Amino acid sequence: RVPALYQMKIFAPDKCTAKSRFWYFVSQLKKMKKTQGEILQCKEMYEKHPLVIKNVGIWLRYVSRSGIHNMYREYRDLTSAGAVTQCYRDMGARHRARASTIQIIRVEEVAASKTRRPNIKQFHNSKIRFPLTHRLNRKLHKPRFTTSRPHLTF
Amino acid sequence: MVLSQFRFVEVGRVAYISYGPDAGKLAVIVDVIDQNRALVDGPCSGVSRKQMNFKALELTSIVMKIPRGLRPGNLRKAWEKQEVQKKWDSTTWAQKIANKKKRAQLTDFDRFKLMKAKQARNRLINVEFGKLRKTVKRPAPRLRKKKSVKK
């Protein structure tokens, strides 16, 4: 009798967390616990083309204060891992969702024509061109006191 | 400030990296990732192709004519063909940076020489200034009309 073999793509900051999340998801999906199973391999998957800009579609499920919701979000990034990181930060910012309440269901590179979000579609312009207006002066203490107003338009 | 007076983020815009591990180097914007980041490459200036936040980039007046996402090999060829380094070196910005660097590397003897050179220059200027001052006709001192108090 050959035991079942499952593979999952986990987005985690380190191997330890990755293994833990693997068991978290596998227990939800199959009748298997850490004591009943064995992780055969946990290895980092590197991006095939890390210098090509991709539109990444992320399907996720998160717990809000008043219920559980599904979401589809899009991000532009060089790697899927980078896009997922953006997603976690974005969810925290927009919905105050902590990482523990977010479950990434599916991460997929989406062709430009198939993207759904206007804030991603606006970058699909081969002649993209915009100015950097009102560049803030972040060097508040270098010098701390000065007689001249900062130069913000370049 | 009118929109046309801004320098635009566009494919081919040469940028000066202002901070980070590649500070002080030039790179070209090869593609725009999103509102805050660009894919940037500087094959002739030692910047590997990477993403960079616009906050670290200072746009120069140089724009290269390159297609979006040009590969590093071809980018290097285009950089050399369009003489980007030469254009940069002739800008006042680059010259100021070079001067600053030179000043920071001066030895005490160099600083002495600089002081003497400045002295000599200022002496010449002051001599000319003195001559000009002598030729100006002094206007007659104006009599101040005292306002009489009306009783």
CSV table of C-alpha atoms in Angstrom, one decimal:
chain,number,residue,atom,x,y,z
A,1,ARG,CA,0.0,0.0,0.0
A,2,VAL,CA,1.5,3.3,-1.1
A,3,PRO,CA,0.7,6.2,1.1
A,4,ALA,CA,-0.7,9.3,-0.5
A,5,LEU,CA,1.7,12.0,-1.5
A,6,TYR,CA,0.6,15.7,-1.4
A,7,GLN,CA,2.4,18.8,-2.6
A,8,MET,CA,1.6,22.3,-1.7
A,9,LYS,CA,3.0,25.7,-2.7
A,10,ILE,CA,3.3,27.6,0.5
A,11,PHE,CA,4.3,31.3,0.8
A,12,ALA,CA,6.2,31.7,4.1
A,13,PRO,CA,9.1,33.7,5.4
A,14,ASP,CA,11.2,30.7,6.3
A,15,LYS,CA,11.2,26.9,6.2
A,16,CYS,CA,9.9,26.4,9.7
A,17,THR,CA,6.8,28.5,9.1
A,18,ALA,CA,6.4,26.9,5.7
A,19,LYS,CA,6.3,23.4,7.2
A,20,SER,CA,3.9,24.6,9.9
A,21,ARG,CA,1.6,26.1,7.3
A,22,PHE,CA,1.7,23.0,5.2
A,23,TRP,CA,0.3,21.0,8.1
A,24,TYR,CA,-2.3,23.7,8.8
A,25,PHE,CA,-3.6,23.5,5.2
A,26,VAL,CA,-3.2,19.7,4.8
A,27,SER,CA,-5.2,19.1,8.0
A,28,GLN,CA,-8.0,21.3,6.6
A,29,LEU,CA,-8.1,19.6,3.3
A,30,LYS,CA,-7.3,16.0,4.1
A,31,LYS,CA,-7.5,13.7,7.1
A,32,MET,CA,-3.9,14.0,8.0
A,33,LYS,CA,-2.0,15.4,10.9
A,34,LYS,CA,1.7,16.1,11.6
A,35,THR,CA,1.9,12.9,13.7
A,36,GLN,CA,0.4,10.8,10.9
A,37,GLY,CA,2.5,12.2,8.1
A,38,GLU,CA,6.0,13.1,7.1
A,39,ILE,CA,7.3,16.0,5.2
A,40,LEU,CA,9.6,14.6,2.5
A,41,GLN,CA,10.9,17.8,1.1
A,42,CYS,CA,10.6,21.5,1.8
A,43,LYS,CA,12.5,23.5,-0.7
A,44,GLU,CA,12.5,27.1,-1.9
A,45,MET,CA,11.1,27.6,-5.4
A,46,TYR,CA,12.8,30.4,-7.2
A,47,GLU,CA,11.2,32.5,-9.8
A,48,LYS,CA,11.8,31.4,-13.3
A,49,HIS,CA,12.2,34.9,-14.8
A,50,PRO,CA,12.9,37.3,-11.9
A,51,LEU,CA,13.6,40.2,-14.2
A,52,VAL,CA,10.4,40.1,-16.1
A,53,ILE,CA,7.5,42.1,-14.8
A,54,LYS,CA,4.4,40.1,-14.2
A,55,ASN,CA,0.8,40.7,-13.3
A,56,VAL,CA,0.0,38.4,-10.5
A,57,GLY,CA,-3.5,37.4,-9.6
A,58,ILE,CA,-4.0,36.2,-6.0
A,59,TRP,CA,-7.1,34.4,-4.8
A,60,LEU,CA,-7.3,34.5,-1.0
A,61,ARG,CA,-9.6,34.0,1.9
A,62,TYR,CA,-9.5,36.1,5.0
A,63,VAL,CA,-11.3,36.5,8.3
A,64,SER,CA,-12.6,40.0,8.9
A,65,ARG,CA,-14.2,41.3,12.1
A,66,SER,CA,-17.6,40.3,10.8
A,67,GLY,CA,-17.1,37.3,8.7
A,68,ILE,CA,-15.0,35.3,6.3
A,69,HIS,CA,-14.5,36.5,2.7
A,70,ASN,CA,-13.0,35.5,-0.5
A,71,MET,CA,-11.0,37.9,-2.5
A,72,TYR,CA,-9.2,38.2,-5.8
A,73,ARG,CA,-6.4,40.8,-5.9
A,74,GLU,CA,-3.9,41.8,-8.5
A,75,TYR,CA,-0.3,43.0,-8.1
A,76,ARG,CA,2.5,43.9,-10.4
A,77,ASP,CA,5.8,42.4,-9.3
A,78,LEU,CA,8.9,40.6,-10.6
A,79,THR,CA,8.2,37.4,-8.6
A,80,SER,CA,5.1,35.6,-7.2
A,81,ALA,CA,6.7,35.7,-3.8
A,82,GLY,CA,7.1,39.4,-4.0
A,83,ALA,CA,3.5,39.8,-5.1
A,84,VAL,CA,2.3,37.7,-2.2
A,85,THR,CA,4.3,39.8,0.2
A,86,GLN,CA,2.7,42.9,-1.3
A,87,CYS,CA,-0.7,41.2,-0.8
A,88,TYR,CA,-0.1,40.6,2.8
A,89,ARG,CA,1.0,44.2,3.4
A,90,ASP,CA,-1.9,45.5,1.3
A,91,MET,CA,-4.5,43.4,3.2
A,92,GLY,CA,-3.0,44.6,6.5
A,93,ALA,CA,-3.3,48.2,5.3
A,94,ARG,CA,-6.7,48.1,3.6
A,95,HIS,CA,-8.5,45.6,5.8
A,96,ARG,CA,-6.5,45.4,8.9
A,97,ALA,CA,-6.2,41.7,8.2
A,98,ARG,CA,-3.3,40.1,10.1
A,99,ALA,CA,-1.2,37.4,8.4
A,100,SER,CA,-2.6,34.6,10.5
A,101,THR,CA,-6.1,35.3,9.2
A,102,ILE,CA,-5.2,35.3,5.6
A,103,GLN,CA,-5.1,32.1,3.5
A,104,ILE,CA,-3.6,32.3,0.1
A,105,ILE,CA,-5.6,30.0,-2.1
A,106,ARG,CA,-4.0,30.5,-5.5
A,107,VAL,CA,-1.3,32.6,-7.0
A,108,GLU,CA,-1.1,32.9,-10.7
A,109,GLU,CA,0.6,35.0,-13.3
A,110,VAL,CA,-2.1,36.7,-15.3
A,111,ALA,CA,-1.7,37.8,-18.9
A,112,ALA,CA,-2.1,41.6,-19.3
A,113,SER,CA,-5.3,41.3,-21.3
A,114,LYS,CA,-6.9,39.1,-18.6
A,115,THR,CA,-6.2,41.5,-15.7
A,116,ARG,CA,-9.3,42.8,-14.0
A,117,ARG,CA,-8.2,45.7,-11.9
A,118,PRO,CA,-7.9,49.2,-13.3
A,119,ASN,CA,-5.0,50.1,-11.1
A,120,ILE,CA,-3.0,47.3,-12.7
A,121,LYS,CA,-4.3,47.9,-16.2
A,122,GLN,CA,-3.1,51.5,-16.1
A,123,PHE,CA,0.5,50.2,-16.3
A,124,HIS,CA,-0.2,48.3,-19.4
A,125,ASN,CA,1.1,51.0,-21.7
A,126,SER,CA,4.2,50.5,-23.7
A,127,LYS,CA,4.8,54.3,-23.8
A,128,ILE,CA,4.2,54.8,-20.1
A,129,ARG,CA,5.3,58.2,-19.0
A,130,PHE,CA,4.6,60.2,-15.9
A,131,PRO,CA,6.4,62.8,-13.8
A,132,LEU,CA,7.5,62.6,-10.2
A,133,THR,CA,5.6,65.6,-8.9
A,134,HIS,CA,6.1,67.1,-5.5
A,135,ARG,CA,9.1,65.1,-4.4
A,136,LEU,CA,9.1,65.3,-0.7
A,137,ASN,CA,12.2,66.2,1.2
A,138,ARG,CA,12.9,63.3,3.6
A,139,LYS,CA,16.1,64.7,5.0
A,140,LEU,CA,14.5,66.6,7.8
A,141,HIS,CA,17.6,66.6,9.9
A,142,LYS,CA,20.2,67.2,7.3
A,143,PRO,CA,20.2,70.1,7.9
A,144,ARG,CA,17.7,70.3,10.8
A,145,PHE,CA,17.5,74.1,10.6
A,146,THR,CA,17.8,76.0,7.4
A,147,THR,CA,16.8,79.3,5.9
A,148,SER,CA,15.9,78.0,2.4
A,149,ARG,CA,12.7,76.2,1.6
A,150,PRO,CA,13.1,72.7,0.2
A,151,HIS,CA,13.3,72.2,-3.6
A,152,LEU,CA,10.4,69.9,-4.5
A,153,THR,CA,10.0,70.2,-8.2
A,154,PHE,CA,12.6,68.5,-10.3
B,1,MET,CA,5.2,74.6,-12.4
B,2,VAL,CA,4.0,73.5,-15.8
B,3,LEU,CA,3.8,69.8,-16.6
B,4,SER,CA,6.3,70.2,-19.5
B,5,GLN,CA,8.9,71.4,-17.0
B,6,PHE,CA,9.1,68.1,-15.2
B,7,ARG,CA,11.4,65.3,-16.1
B,8,PHE,CA,9.3,62.2,-16.9
B,9,VAL,CA,9.7,58.6,-15.8
B,10,GLU,CA,9.7,56.8,-19.1
B,11,VAL,CA,11.5,53.9,-20.7
B,12,GLY,CA,15.0,55.1,-21.5
B,13,ARG,CA,15.2,57.8,-18.9
B,14,VAL,CA,18.6,57.8,-17.3
B,15,ALA,CA,18.5,58.2,-13.6
B,16,TYR,CA,21.1,58.9,-10.9
B,17,ILE,CA,20.9,56.6,-8.0
B,18,SER,CA,20.9,58.7,-4.9
B,19,TYR,CA,21.2,56.2,-2.1
B,20,GLY,CA,21.6,52.5,-1.4
B,21,PRO,CA,24.4,50.1,-2.3
B,22,ASP,CA,24.5,51.5,-5.9
B,23,ALA,CA,24.6,55.2,-4.8
B,24,GLY,CA,26.2,57.5,-7.2
B,25,LYS,CA,25.8,55.3,-10.3
B,26,LEU,CA,23.7,55.9,-13.4
B,27,ALA,CA,21.0,53.5,-14.5
B,28,VAL,CA,18.3,53.4,-17.2
B,29,ILE,CA,14.7,52.9,-16.5
B,30,VAL,CA,14.0,49.8,-18.6
B,31,ASP,CA,10.4,49.3,-17.5
B,32,VAL,CA,7.9,50.5,-14.9
B,33,ILE,CA,6.7,48.0,-12.4
B,34,ASP,CA,4.1,50.1,-10.7
B,35,GLN,CA,3.6,53.5,-9.1
B,36,ASN,CA,6.6,53.3,-6.9
B,37,ARG,CA,9.1,51.0,-8.6
B,38,ALA,CA,10.9,50.7,-11.9
B,39,LEU,CA,13.0,48.0,-13.4
B,40,VAL,CA,16.4,49.6,-13.7
B,41,ASP,CA,19.6,48.5,-15.4
B,42,GLY,CA,23.1,50.1,-15.8
B,43,PRO,CA,25.3,47.7,-17.7
B,44,CYS,CA,28.1,50.2,-18.2
B,45,SER,CA,27.9,51.6,-14.7
B,46,GLY,CA,27.9,48.4,-12.6
B,47,VAL,CA,24.2,48.3,-11.8
B,48,SER,CA,22.7,44.9,-12.3
B,49,ARG,CA,19.1,44.7,-13.6
B,50,LYS,CA,16.9,45.1,-10.6
B,51,GLN,CA,13.8,46.9,-9.3
B,52,MET,CA,14.3,50.2,-7.6
B,53,ASN,CA,12.0,52.5,-5.8
B,54,PHE,CA,11.6,56.0,-7.5
B,55,LYS,CA,12.5,57.5,-4.1
B,56,ALA,CA,16.1,56.3,-4.7
B,57,LEU,CA,16.2,57.6,-8.3
B,58,GLU,CA,16.9,61.1,-9.4
B,59,LEU,CA,15.9,61.7,-13.0
B,60,THR,CA,18.5,63.2,-15.3
B,61,SER,CA,17.8,65.2,-18.4
B,62,ILE,CA,19.1,62.3,-20.6
B,63,VAL,CA,16.6,60.0,-22.3
B,64,MET,CA,17.8,57.0,-24.3
B,65,LYS,CA,15.9,55.7,-27.2
B,66,ILE,CA,15.3,52.1,-26.3
B,67,PRO,CA,12.4,49.7,-26.5
B,68,ARG,CA,10.7,48.6,-23.3
B,69,GLY,CA,12.5,45.7,-21.6
B,70,LEU,CA,15.7,45.8,-23.7
B,71,ARG,CA,18.0,43.0,-22.7
B,72,PRO,CA,21.2,43.9,-20.9
B,73,GLY,CA,23.5,43.1,-23.8
B,74,ASN,CA,21.7,45.2,-26.3
B,75,LEU,CA,21.2,47.9,-23.6
B,76,ARG,CA,25.0,48.1,-23.2
B,77,LYS,CA,25.3,48.6,-27.0
B,78,ALA,CA,22.7,51.3,-27.0
B,79,TRP,CA,24.3,53.0,-24.0
B,80,GLU,CA,27.6,53.2,-25.8
B,81,LYS,CA,26.1,54.1,-29.1
B,82,GLN,CA,24.0,56.9,-27.7
B,83,GLU,CA,27.0,58.1,-25.7
B,84,VAL,CA,25.2,58.4,-22.4
B,85,GLN,CA,28.3,58.6,-20.3
B,86,LYS,CA,29.6,61.5,-22.4
B,87,LYS,CA,26.3,63.4,-22.2
B,88,TRP,CA,26.2,62.9,-18.4
B,89,ASP,CA,29.8,64.1,-17.9
B,90,SER,CA,29.0,67.3,-19.8
B,91,THR,CA,26.1,68.2,-17.5
B,92,THR,CA,26.7,70.7,-14.7
B,93,TRP,CA,25.3,68.1,-12.2
B,94,ALA,CA,28.0,65.6,-13.0
B,95,GLN,CA,30.7,68.3,-12.9
B,96,LYS,CA,29.5,69.4,-9.5
B,97,ILE,CA,29.7,65.9,-8.2
B,98,ALA,CA,33.2,65.5,-9.6
B,99,ASN,CA,34.3,68.8,-8.0
B,100,LYS,CA,32.9,67.8,-4.7
B,101,LYS,CA,34.8,64.5,-4.9
B,102,LYS,CA,38.0,66.3,-5.9
B,103,ARG,CA,37.6,68.7,-2.9
B,104,ALA,CA,37.2,65.8,-0.5
B,105,GLN,CA,40.4,64.2,-1.8
B,106,LEU,CA,42.6,67.3,-1.4
B,107,THR,CA,45.7,67.0,0.6
B,108,ASP,CA,46.8,69.8,2.9
B,109,PHE,CA,49.3,71.0,0.3
B,110,ASP,CA,46.4,71.1,-2.3
B,111,ARG,CA,44.3,73.1,0.1
B,112,PHE,CA,47.2,75.5,0.5
B,113,LYS,CA,47.6,75.9,-3.2
B,114,LEU,CA,43.8,76.4,-3.5
B,115,MET,CA,44.0,79.1,-0.8
B,116,LYS,CA,46.8,80.9,-2.7
B,117,ALA,CA,44.9,80.6,-6.0
B,118,LYS,CA,41.8,82.1,-4.4
B,119,GLN,CA,43.8,84.9,-2.9
B,120,ALA,CA,45.4,85.8,-6.2
B,121,ARG,CA,42.0,85.7,-8.0
B,122,ASN,CA,40.4,87.9,-5.3
B,123,ARG,CA,43.2,90.4,-5.4
B,124,LEU,CA,42.7,90.8,-9.2
B,125,ILE,CA,39.0,91.2,-8.7
B,126,ASN,CA,39.4,93.8,-5.9
B,127,VAL,CA,41.8,95.8,-7.9
B,128,GLU,CA,39.3,96.1,-10.8
B,129,PHE,CA,36.5,96.8,-8.3
B,130,GLY,CA,38.6,99.6,-6.8
B,131,LYS,CA,39.1,101.1,-10.2
B,132,LEU,CA,35.4,101.0,-10.9
B,133,ARG,CA,34.6,102.6,-7.6
B,134,LYS,CA,36.9,105.5,-8.3
B,135,THR,CA,35.2,106.3,-11.6
B,136,VAL,CA,31.7,106.5,-10.2
B,137,LYS,CA,30.7,110.1,-9.6
B,138,ARG,CA,29.6,110.5,-6.1
B,139,PRO,CA,26.1,112.1,-6.1
B,140,ALA,CA,25.7,115.3,-4.0
B,141,PRO,CA,24.3,114.5,-0.6
B,142,ARG,CA,20.6,115.2,-0.6
B,143,LEU,CA,19.4,117.9,1.8
B,144,ARG,CA,16.8,116.4,4.0
B,145,LYS,CA,13.7,118.5,4.1
B,146,LYS,CA,12.5,118.6,7.7
B,147,LYS,CA,8.8,118.4,7.9
B,148,SER,CA,7.6,121.6,9.7
B,149,VAL,CA,5.1,121.0,12.5
B,150,LYS,CA,1.9,122.8,11.7
B,151,LYS,CA,0.6,124.7,14.6
